[in-house]
């Protein structure tokens, strides 16, 4: 029960952020990403506007470390 509560709380949070940002912008210049191990599962319950990249953080870390001398 706790796991499902956390899962659906995360979905509700994503929906709320999307709704608030959509309200504040007529052109909606935002891109929405889901990353991490459960990103694909969460995406099934969210609008298609969310892009899924389970390894986005790791890709960013790789870019940052490559830029270091």
PDB file of N, CA, C and O in Angstrom:
ATOM      1  N   UNK A   1       0.823  -1.192   0.000  1.00  0.00           N
ATOM      2  CA  UNK A   1       0.000   0.000   0.000  1.00  0.00           C
ATOM      3  C   UNK A   1       0.872   1.263   0.000  1.00  0.00           C
ATOM      4  O   UNK A   1       0.552   2.230  -0.680  1.00  0.00           O
ATOM      5  N   UNK A   2       1.944   1.238   0.771  1.00  0.00           N
ATOM      6  CA  UNK A   2       2.829   2.401   0.836  1.00  0.00           C
ATOM      7  C   UNK A   2       3.502   2.623  -0.512  1.00  0.00           C
ATOM      8  O   UNK A   2       3.611   3.763  -0.989  1.00  0.00           O
ATOM      9  N   UNK A   3       3.926   1.546  -1.146  1.00  0.00           N
ATOM     10  CA  UNK A   3       4.583   1.656  -2.445  1.00  0.00           C
ATOM     11  C   UNK A   3       3.650   2.297  -3.470  1.00  0.00           C
ATOM     12  O   UNK A   3       4.058   3.179  -4.225  1.00  0.00           O
ATOM     13  N   UNK A   4       2.401   1.860  -3.492  1.00  0.00           N
ATOM     14  CA  UNK A   4       1.434   2.439  -4.425  1.00  0.00           C
ATOM     15  C   UNK A   4       1.161   3.905  -4.099  1.00  0.00           C
ATOM     16  O   UNK A   4       0.975   4.715  -5.007  1.00  0.00           O
ATOM     17  N   UNK A   5       1.139   4.238  -2.827  1.00  0.00           N
ATOM     18  CA  UNK A   5       0.934   5.623  -2.433  1.00  0.00           C
ATOM     19  C   UNK A   5       2.054   6.523  -2.922  1.00  0.00           C
ATOM     20  O   UNK A   5       1.817   7.614  -3.440  1.00  0.00           O
ATOM     21  N   UNK A   6       3.281   6.070  -2.775  1.00  0.00           N
ATOM     22  CA  UNK A   6       4.438   6.839  -3.246  1.00  0.00           C
ATOM     23  C   UNK A   6       4.399   6.949  -4.760  1.00  0.00           C
ATOM     24  O   UNK A   6       4.634   8.016  -5.334  1.00  0.00           O
ATOM     25  N   UNK A   7       4.088   5.849  -5.432  1.00  0.00           N
ATOM     26  CA  UNK A   7       4.031   5.802  -6.895  1.00  0.00           C
ATOM     27  C   UNK A   7       3.017   6.817  -7.429  1.00  0.00           C
ATOM     28  O   UNK A   7       3.325   7.636  -8.299  1.00  0.00           O
ATOM     29  N   UNK A   8       1.792   6.773  -6.902  1.00  0.00           N
ATOM     30  CA  UNK A   8       0.760   7.670  -7.396  1.00  0.00           C
ATOM     31  C   UNK A   8       0.961   9.108  -6.916  1.00  0.00           C
ATOM     32  O   UNK A   8       0.502  10.050  -7.552  1.00  0.00           O
ATOM     33  N   UNK A   9       1.670   9.304  -5.828  1.00  0.00           N
ATOM     34  CA  UNK A   9       2.038  10.660  -5.398  1.00  0.00           C
ATOM     35  C   UNK A   9       3.019  11.275  -6.391  1.00  0.00           C
ATOM     36  O   UNK A   9       2.932  12.462  -6.711  1.00  0.00           O
ATOM     37  N   UNK A  10       3.949  10.473  -6.882  1.00  0.00           N
ATOM     38  CA  UNK A  10       4.906  10.964  -7.887  1.00  0.00           C
ATOM     39  C   UNK A  10       4.177  11.343  -9.178  1.00  0.00           C
ATOM     40  O   UNK A  10       4.480  12.367  -9.792  1.00  0.00           O
ATOM     41  N   UNK A  11       3.220  10.540  -9.580  1.00  0.00           N
ATOM     42  CA  UNK A  11       2.430  10.851 -10.775  1.00  0.00           C
ATOM     43  C   UNK A  11       1.650  12.142 -10.572  1.00  0.00           C
ATOM     44  O   UNK A  11       1.624  13.019 -11.443  1.00  0.00           O
ATOM     45  N   UNK A  12       1.020  12.280  -9.418  1.00  0.00           N
ATOM     46  CA  UNK A  12       0.251  13.495  -9.125  1.00  0.00           C
ATOM     47  C   UNK A  12       1.145  14.727  -9.116  1.00  0.00           C
ATOM     48  O   UNK A  12       0.747  15.792  -9.601  1.00  0.00           O
ATOM     49  N   UNK A  13       2.355  14.602  -8.583  1.00  0.00           N
ATOM     50  CA  UNK A  13       3.295  15.722  -8.564  1.00  0.00           C
ATOM     51  C   UNK A  13       3.662  16.135  -9.990  1.00  0.00           C
ATOM     52  O   UNK A  13       3.668  17.324 -10.316  1.00  0.00           O
ATOM     53  N   UNK A  14       3.954  15.169 -10.843  1.00  0.00           N
ATOM     54  CA  UNK A  14       4.279  15.471 -12.242  1.00  0.00           C
ATOM     55  C   UNK A  14       3.120  16.170 -12.941  1.00  0.00           C
ATOM     56  O   UNK A  14       3.310  17.144 -13.672  1.00  0.00           O
ATOM     57  N   UNK A  15       1.911  15.673 -12.717  1.00  0.00           N
ATOM     58  CA  UNK A  15       0.728  16.291 -13.320  1.00  0.00           C
ATOM     59  C   UNK A  15       0.539  17.721 -12.828  1.00  0.00           C
ATOM     60  O   UNK A  15       0.198  18.618 -13.599  1.00  0.00           O
ATOM     61  N   UNK A  16       0.766  17.947 -11.549  1.00  0.00           N
ATOM     62  CA  UNK A  16       0.609  19.285 -10.968  1.00  0.00           C
ATOM     63  C   UNK A  16       1.634  20.260 -11.541  1.00  0.00           C
ATOM     64  O   UNK A  16       1.290  21.397 -11.902  1.00  0.00           O
ATOM     65  N   UNK A  17       2.884  19.846 -11.638  1.00  0.00           N
ATOM     66  CA  UNK A  17       3.935  20.701 -12.204  1.00  0.00           C
ATOM     67  C   UNK A  17       3.583  21.051 -13.647  1.00  0.00           C
ATOM     68  O   UNK A  17       3.670  22.210 -14.055  1.00  0.00           O
ATOM     69  N   UNK A  18       3.180  20.054 -14.418  1.00  0.00           N
ATOM     70  CA  UNK A  18       2.796  20.285 -15.809  1.00  0.00           C
ATOM     71  C   UNK A  18       1.648  21.285 -15.898  1.00  0.00           C
ATOM     72  O   UNK A  18       1.701  22.237 -16.678  1.00  0.00           O
ATOM     73  N   UNK A  19       0.640  21.099 -15.085  1.00  0.00           N
ATOM     74  CA  UNK A  19      -0.534  21.986 -15.106  1.00  0.00           C
ATOM     75  C   UNK A  19      -0.151  23.411 -14.721  1.00  0.00           C
ATOM     76  O   UNK A  19      -0.573  24.365 -15.387  1.00  0.00           O
ATOM     77  N   UNK A  20       0.636  23.579 -13.671  1.00  0.00           N
ATOM     78  CA  UNK A  20       1.026  24.921 -13.241  1.00  0.00           C
ATOM     79  C   UNK A  20       1.873  25.632 -14.287  1.00  0.00           C
ATOM     80  O   UNK A  20       1.683  26.823 -14.545  1.00  0.00           O
ATOM     81  N   UNK A  21       2.804  24.931 -14.900  1.00  0.00           N
ATOM     82  CA  UNK A  21       3.645  25.562 -15.918  1.00  0.00           C
ATOM     83  C   UNK A  21       2.851  25.859 -17.190  1.00  0.00           C
ATOM     84  O   UNK A  21       3.092  26.857 -17.853  1.00  0.00           O
ATOM     85  N   UNK A  22       1.908  25.017 -17.513  1.00  0.00           N
ATOM     86  CA  UNK A  22       1.062  25.240 -18.689  1.00  0.00           C
ATOM     87  C   UNK A  22       0.189  26.482 -18.498  1.00  0.00           C
ATOM     88  O   UNK A  22      -0.006  27.255 -19.424  1.00  0.00           O
ATOM     89  N   UNK A  23      -0.287  26.679 -17.294  1.00  0.00           N
ATOM     90  CA  UNK A  23      -1.131  27.842 -16.990  1.00  0.00           C
ATOM     91  C   UNK A  23      -0.330  29.135 -17.100  1.00  0.00           C
ATOM     92  O   UNK A  23      -0.840  30.154 -17.554  1.00  0.00           O
ATOM     93  N   UNK A  24       0.936  29.106 -16.696  1.00  0.00           N
ATOM     94  CA  UNK A  24       1.735  30.328 -16.653  1.00  0.00           C
ATOM     95  C   UNK A  24       2.333  30.710 -18.002  1.00  0.00           C
ATOM     96  O   UNK A  24       2.922  31.772 -18.132  1.00  0.00           O
ATOM     97  N   UNK A  25       2.182  29.862 -19.004  1.00  0.00           N
ATOM     98  CA  UNK A  25       2.784  30.154 -20.303  1.00  0.00           C
ATOM     99  C   UNK A  25       1.810  29.851 -21.424  1.00  0.00           C
ATOM    100  O   UNK A  25       1.261  28.760 -21.512  1.00  0.00           O
ATOM    101  N   UNK A  26       1.613  30.841 -22.301  1.00  0.00           N
ATOM    102  CA  UNK A  26       0.731  30.634 -23.455  1.00  0.00           C
ATOM    103  C   UNK A  26       1.398  29.764 -24.516  1.00  0.00           C
ATOM    104  O   UNK A  26       0.743  29.022 -25.230  1.00  0.00           O
ATOM    105  N   UNK A  27       2.704  29.884 -24.628  1.00  0.00           N
ATOM    106  CA  UNK A  27       3.402  29.160 -25.687  1.00  0.00           C
ATOM    107  C   UNK A  27       3.963  27.821 -25.215  1.00  0.00           C
ATOM    108  O   UNK A  27       4.372  27.012 -26.034  1.00  0.00           O
ATOM    109  N   UNK A  28       3.972  27.577 -23.920  1.00  0.00           N
ATOM    110  CA  UNK A  28       4.481  26.346 -23.335  1.00  0.00           C
ATOM    111  C   UNK A  28       5.866  25.980 -23.866  1.00  0.00           C
ATOM    112  O   UNK A  28       6.028  24.977 -24.568  1.00  0.00           O
ATOM    113  N   UNK A  29       6.899  26.767 -23.555  1.00  0.00           N
ATOM    114  CA  UNK A  29       8.247  26.493 -24.060  1.00  0.00           C
ATOM    115  C   UNK A  29       8.976  25.391 -23.292  1.00  0.00           C
ATOM    116  O   UNK A  29      10.129  25.117 -23.556  1.00  0.00           O
ATOM    117  N   UNK A  30       8.308  24.776 -22.355  1.00  0.00           N
ATOM    118  CA  UNK A  30       8.954  23.805 -21.480  1.00  0.00           C
ATOM    119  C   UNK A  30       9.027  22.423 -22.117  1.00  0.00           C
ATOM    120  O   UNK A  30       8.153  22.028 -22.870  1.00  0.00           O
ATOM    121  N   UNK A  31      10.078  21.695 -21.771  1.00  0.00           N
ATOM    122  CA  UNK A  31      10.184  20.279 -22.101  1.00  0.00           C
ATOM    123  C   UNK A  31      10.160  19.524 -20.785  1.00  0.00           C
ATOM    124  O   UNK A  31      10.782  19.940 -19.813  1.00  0.00           O
ATOM    125  N   UNK A  32       9.457  18.424 -20.759  1.00  0.00           N
ATOM    126  CA  UNK A  32       9.312  17.642 -19.545  1.00  0.00           C
ATOM    127  C   UNK A  32       9.975  16.289 -19.734  1.00  0.00           C
ATOM    128  O   UNK A  32       9.708  15.590 -20.706  1.00  0.00           O
ATOM    129  N   UNK A  33      10.843  15.938 -18.795  1.00  0.00           N
ATOM    130  CA  UNK A  33      11.588  14.687 -18.872  1.00  0.00           C
ATOM    131  C   UNK A  33      11.338  13.844 -17.634  1.00  0.00           C
ATOM    132  O   UNK A  33      11.243  14.368 -16.530  1.00  0.00           O
ATOM    133  N   UNK A  34      11.263  12.560 -17.837  1.00  0.00           N
ATOM    134  CA  UNK A  34      11.257  11.599 -16.744  1.00  0.00           C
ATOM    135  C   UNK A  34      12.554  10.820 -16.852  1.00  0.00           C
ATOM    136  O   UNK A  34      12.925  10.370 -17.937  1.00  0.00           O
ATOM    137  N   UNK A  35      13.246  10.673 -15.760  1.00  0.00           N
ATOM    138  CA  UNK A  35      14.505   9.949 -15.774  1.00  0.00           C
ATOM    139  C   UNK A  35      14.572   9.042 -14.557  1.00  0.00           C
ATOM    140  O   UNK A  35      13.870   9.248 -13.572  1.00  0.00           O
ATOM    141  N   UNK A  36      15.376   8.030 -14.651  1.00  0.00           N
ATOM    142  CA  UNK A  36      15.528   7.100 -13.543  1.00  0.00           C
ATOM    143  C   UNK A  36      14.867   5.763 -13.822  1.00  0.00           C
ATOM    144  O   UNK A  36      14.220   5.562 -14.853  1.00  0.00           O
ATOM    145  N   UNK A  37      15.027   4.864 -12.894  1.00  0.00           N
ATOM    146  CA  UNK A  37      14.587   3.490 -13.069  1.00  0.00           C
ATOM    147  C   UNK A  37      13.099   3.290 -13.271  1.00  0.00           C
ATOM    148  O   UNK A  37      12.677   2.389 -13.984  1.00  0.00           O
ATOM    149  N   UNK A  38      12.279   4.124 -12.666  1.00  0.00           N
ATOM    150  CA  UNK A  38      10.825   3.967 -12.788  1.00  0.00           C
ATOM    151  C   UNK A  38      10.203   4.919 -13.808  1.00  0.00           C
ATOM    152  O   UNK A  38       8.982   5.026 -13.890  1.00  0.00           O
ATOM    153  N   UNK A  39      11.020   5.587 -14.578  1.00  0.00           N
ATOM    154  CA  UNK A  39      10.490   6.598 -15.501  1.00  0.00           C
ATOM    155  C   UNK A  39       9.531   6.012 -16.526  1.00  0.00           C
ATOM    156  O   UNK A  39       8.508   6.627 -16.840  1.00  0.00           O
ATOM    157  N   UNK A  40       9.818   4.829 -17.038  1.00  0.00           N
ATOM    158  CA  UNK A  40       8.929   4.212 -18.033  1.00  0.00           C
ATOM    159  C   UNK A  40       7.576   3.861 -17.419  1.00  0.00           C
ATOM    160  O   UNK A  40       6.531   4.050 -18.040  1.00  0.00           O
ATOM    161  N   UNK A  41       7.590   3.376 -16.193  1.00  0.00           N
ATOM    162  CA  UNK A  41       6.342   3.021 -15.520  1.00  0.00           C
ATOM    163  C   UNK A  41       5.504   4.260 -15.221  1.00  0.00           C
ATOM    164  O   UNK A  41       4.279   4.257 -15.392  1.00  0.00           O
ATOM    165  N   UNK A  42       6.150   5.333 -14.797  1.00  0.00           N
ATOM    166  CA  UNK A  42       5.422   6.573 -14.521  1.00  0.00           C
ATOM    167  C   UNK A  42       4.848   7.162 -15.802  1.00  0.00           C
ATOM    168  O   UNK A  42       3.732   7.694 -15.814  1.00  0.00           O
ATOM    169  N   UNK A  43       5.591   7.067 -16.895  1.00  0.00           N
ATOM    170  CA  UNK A  43       5.161   7.659 -18.166  1.00  0.00           C
ATOM    171  C   UNK A  43       3.857   7.050 -18.671  1.00  0.00           C
ATOM    172  O   UNK A  43       3.096   7.715 -19.378  1.00  0.00           O
ATOM    173  N   UNK A  44       3.592   5.832 -18.306  1.00  0.00           N
ATOM    174  CA  UNK A  44       2.349   5.184 -18.733  1.00  0.00           C
ATOM    175  C   UNK A  44       1.111   5.893 -18.192  1.00  0.00           C
ATOM    176  O   UNK A  44       0.023   5.749 -18.739  1.00  0.00           O
ATOM    177  N   UNK A  45       1.277   6.667 -17.130  1.00  0.00           N
ATOM    178  CA  UNK A  45       0.141   7.343 -16.486  1.00  0.00           C
ATOM    179  C   UNK A  45       0.150   8.851 -16.697  1.00  0.00           C
ATOM    180  O   UNK A  45      -0.639   9.556 -16.079  1.00  0.00           O
ATOM    181  N   UNK A  46       1.046   9.331 -17.543  1.00  0.00           N
ATOM    182  CA  UNK A  46       1.182  10.772 -17.766  1.00  0.00           C
ATOM    183  C   UNK A  46       0.935  11.108 -19.231  1.00  0.00           C
ATOM    184  O   UNK A  46       1.046  10.235 -20.100  1.00  0.00           O
ATOM    185  N   UNK A  47       0.631  12.381 -19.524  1.00  0.00           N
ATOM    186  CA  UNK A  47       0.426  12.782 -20.917  1.00  0.00           C
ATOM    187  C   UNK A  47       1.676  12.519 -21.756  1.00  0.00           C
ATOM    188  O   UNK A  47       2.798  12.486 -21.238  1.00  0.00           O
ATOM    189  N   UNK A  48       1.489  12.356 -23.042  1.00  0.00           N
ATOM    190  CA  UNK A  48       2.586  12.021 -23.953  1.00  0.00           C
ATOM    191  C   UNK A  48       3.650  13.108 -24.035  1.00  0.00           C
ATOM    192  O   UNK A  48       4.722  12.876 -24.574  1.00  0.00           O
ATOM    193  N   UNK A  49       3.385  14.289 -23.492  1.00  0.00           N
ATOM    194  CA  UNK A  49       4.351  15.387 -23.556  1.00  0.00           C
ATOM    195  C   UNK A  49       5.637  15.051 -22.791  1.00  0.00           C
ATOM    196  O   UNK A  49       6.686  15.593 -23.061  1.00  0.00           O
ATOM    197  N   UNK A  50       5.563  14.136 -21.856  1.00  0.00           N
ATOM    198  CA  UNK A  50       6.727  13.765 -21.052  1.00  0.00           C
ATOM    199  C   UNK A  50       7.647  12.868 -21.864  1.00  0.00           C
ATOM    200  O   UNK A  50       7.230  11.849 -22.405  1.00  0.00           O
ATOM    201  N   UNK A  51       8.918  13.236 -21.953  1.00  0.00           N
ATOM    202  CA  UNK A  51       9.915  12.426 -22.638  1.00  0.00           C
ATOM    203  C   UNK A  51      10.618  11.552 -21.609  1.00  0.00           C
ATOM    204  O   UNK A  51      10.945  12.009 -20.515  1.00  0.00           O
ATOM    205  N   UNK A  52      10.846  10.308 -21.975  1.00  0.00           N
ATOM    206  CA  UNK A  52      11.461   9.350 -21.059  1.00  0.00           C
ATOM    207  C   UNK A  52      12.907   9.095 -21.480  1.00  0.00           C
ATOM    208  O   UNK A  52      13.175   8.768 -22.633  1.00  0.00           O
ATOM    209  N   UNK A  53      13.804   9.297 -20.546  1.00  0.00           N
ATOM    210  CA  UNK A  53      15.216   8.958 -20.755  1.00  0.00           C
ATOM    211  C   UNK A  53      15.749   8.451 -19.419  1.00  0.00           C
ATOM    212  O   UNK A  53      16.171   9.234 -18.572  1.00  0.00           O
ATOM    213  N   UNK A  54      15.713   7.124 -19.230  1.00  0.00           N
ATOM    214  CA  UNK A  54      16.107   6.567 -17.936  1.00  0.00           C
ATOM    215  C   UNK A  54      17.546   6.876 -17.536  1.00  0.00           C
ATOM    216  O   UNK A  54      17.888   6.803 -16.369  1.00  0.00           O
ATOM    217  N   UNK A  55      18.381   7.246 -18.501  1.00  0.00           N
ATOM    218  CA  UNK A  55      19.803   7.468 -18.207  1.00  0.00           C
ATOM    219  C   UNK A  55      20.229   8.925 -18.401  1.00  0.00           C
ATOM    220  O   UNK A  55      21.413   9.196 -18.574  1.00  0.00           O
ATOM    221  N   UNK A  56      19.305   9.844 -18.358  1.00  0.00           N
ATOM    222  CA  UNK A  56      19.617  11.247 -18.602  1.00  0.00           C
ATOM    223  C   UNK A  56      20.657  11.787 -17.618  1.00  0.00           C
ATOM    224  O   UNK A  56      21.594  12.476 -18.018  1.00  0.00           O
ATOM    225  N   UNK A  57      20.520  11.461 -16.365  1.00  0.00           N
ATOM    226  CA  UNK A  57      21.465  11.948 -15.355  1.00  0.00           C
ATOM    227  C   UNK A  57      22.863  11.385 -15.619  1.00  0.00           C
ATOM    228  O   UNK A  57      23.856  12.113 -15.568  1.00  0.00           O
ATOM    229  N   UNK A  58      22.934  10.104 -15.941  1.00  0.00           N
ATOM    230  CA  UNK A  58      24.234   9.496 -16.220  1.00  0.00           C
ATOM    231  C   UNK A  58      24.869  10.102 -17.463  1.00  0.00           C
ATOM    232  O   UNK A  58      26.089  10.316 -17.509  1.00  0.00           O
ATOM    233  N   UNK A  59      24.058  10.407 -18.465  1.00  0.00           N
ATOM    234  CA  UNK A  59      24.585  11.060 -19.678  1.00  0.00           C
ATOM    235  C   UNK A  59      25.152  12.433 -19.338  1.00  0.00           C
ATOM    236  O   UNK A  59      26.196  12.834 -19.855  1.00  0.00           O
ATOM    237  N   UNK A  60      24.453  13.172 -18.491  1.00  0.00           N
ATOM    238  CA  UNK A  60      24.930  14.488 -18.077  1.00  0.00           C
ATOM    239  C   UNK A  60      26.228  14.403 -17.292  1.00  0.00           C
ATOM    240  O   UNK A  60      27.131  15.204 -17.483  1.00  0.00           O
ATOM    241  N   UNK A  61      26.318  13.427 -16.411  1.00  0.00           N
ATOM    242  CA  UNK A  61      27.550  13.232 -15.647  1.00  0.00           C
ATOM    243  C   UNK A  61      28.716  12.870 -16.570  1.00  0.00           C
ATOM    244  O   UNK A  61      29.844  13.330 -16.367  1.00  0.00           O
ATOM    245  N   UNK A  62      28.445  12.064 -17.581  1.00  0.00           N
ATOM    246  CA  UNK A  62      29.497  11.698 -18.536  1.00  0.00           C
ATOM    247  C   UNK A  62      29.979  12.926 -19.300  1.00  0.00           C
ATOM    248  O   UNK A  62      31.192  13.123 -19.507  1.00  0.00           O
ATOM    249  N   UNK A  63      29.061  13.782 -19.719  1.00  0.00           N
ATOM    250  CA  UNK A  63      29.441  15.021 -20.411  1.00  0.00           C
ATOM    251  C   UNK A  63      30.251  15.933 -19.498  1.00  0.00           C
ATOM    252  O   UNK A  63      31.249  16.511 -19.919  1.00  0.00           O
ATOM    253  N   UNK A  64      29.810  16.057 -18.255  1.00  0.00           N
ATOM    254  CA  UNK A  64      30.511  16.927 -17.311  1.00  0.00           C
ATOM    255  C   UNK A  64      31.926  16.404 -17.022  1.00  0.00           C
ATOM    256  O   UNK A  64      32.880  17.179 -16.957  1.00  0.00           O
ATOM    257  N   UNK A  65      32.051  15.100 -16.861  1.00  0.00           N
ATOM    258  CA  UNK A  65      33.377  14.560 -16.567  1.00  0.00           C
ATOM    259  C   UNK A  65      34.300  14.639 -17.768  1.00  0.00           C
ATOM    260  O   UNK A  65      35.510  14.819 -17.613  1.00  0.00           O
ATOM    261  N   UNK A  66      33.749  14.558 -18.972  1.00  0.00           N
ATOM    262  CA  UNK A  66      34.564  14.685 -20.178  1.00  0.00           C
ATOM    263  C   UNK A  66      35.087  16.105 -20.348  1.00  0.00           C
ATOM    264  O   UNK A  66      36.141  16.320 -20.944  1.00  0.00           O
ATOM    265  N   UNK A  67      34.350  17.073 -19.809  1.00  0.00           N
ATOM    266  CA  UNK A  67      34.751  18.476 -19.944  1.00  0.00           C
ATOM    267  C   UNK A  67      35.814  18.880 -18.917  1.00  0.00           C
ATOM    268  O   UNK A  67      36.428  19.924 -19.046  1.00  0.00           O
ATOM    269  N   UNK A  68      36.013  18.047 -17.905  1.00  0.00           N
ATOM    270  CA  UNK A  68      37.016  18.359 -16.873  1.00  0.00           C
ATOM    271  C   UNK A  68      38.417  18.021 -17.377  1.00  0.00           C
ATOM    272  O   UNK A  68      38.600  16.995 -18.024  1.00  0.00           O
ATOM    273  N   UNK A  69      39.368  18.871 -17.031  1.00  0.00           N
ATOM    274  CA  UNK A  69      40.753  18.594 -17.467  1.00  0.00           C
ATOM    275  C   UNK A  69      41.375  17.418 -16.743  1.00  0.00           C
ATOM    276  O   UNK A  69      41.048  16.995 -15.746  1.00  0.00           O
TER     277      UNK A  69
END
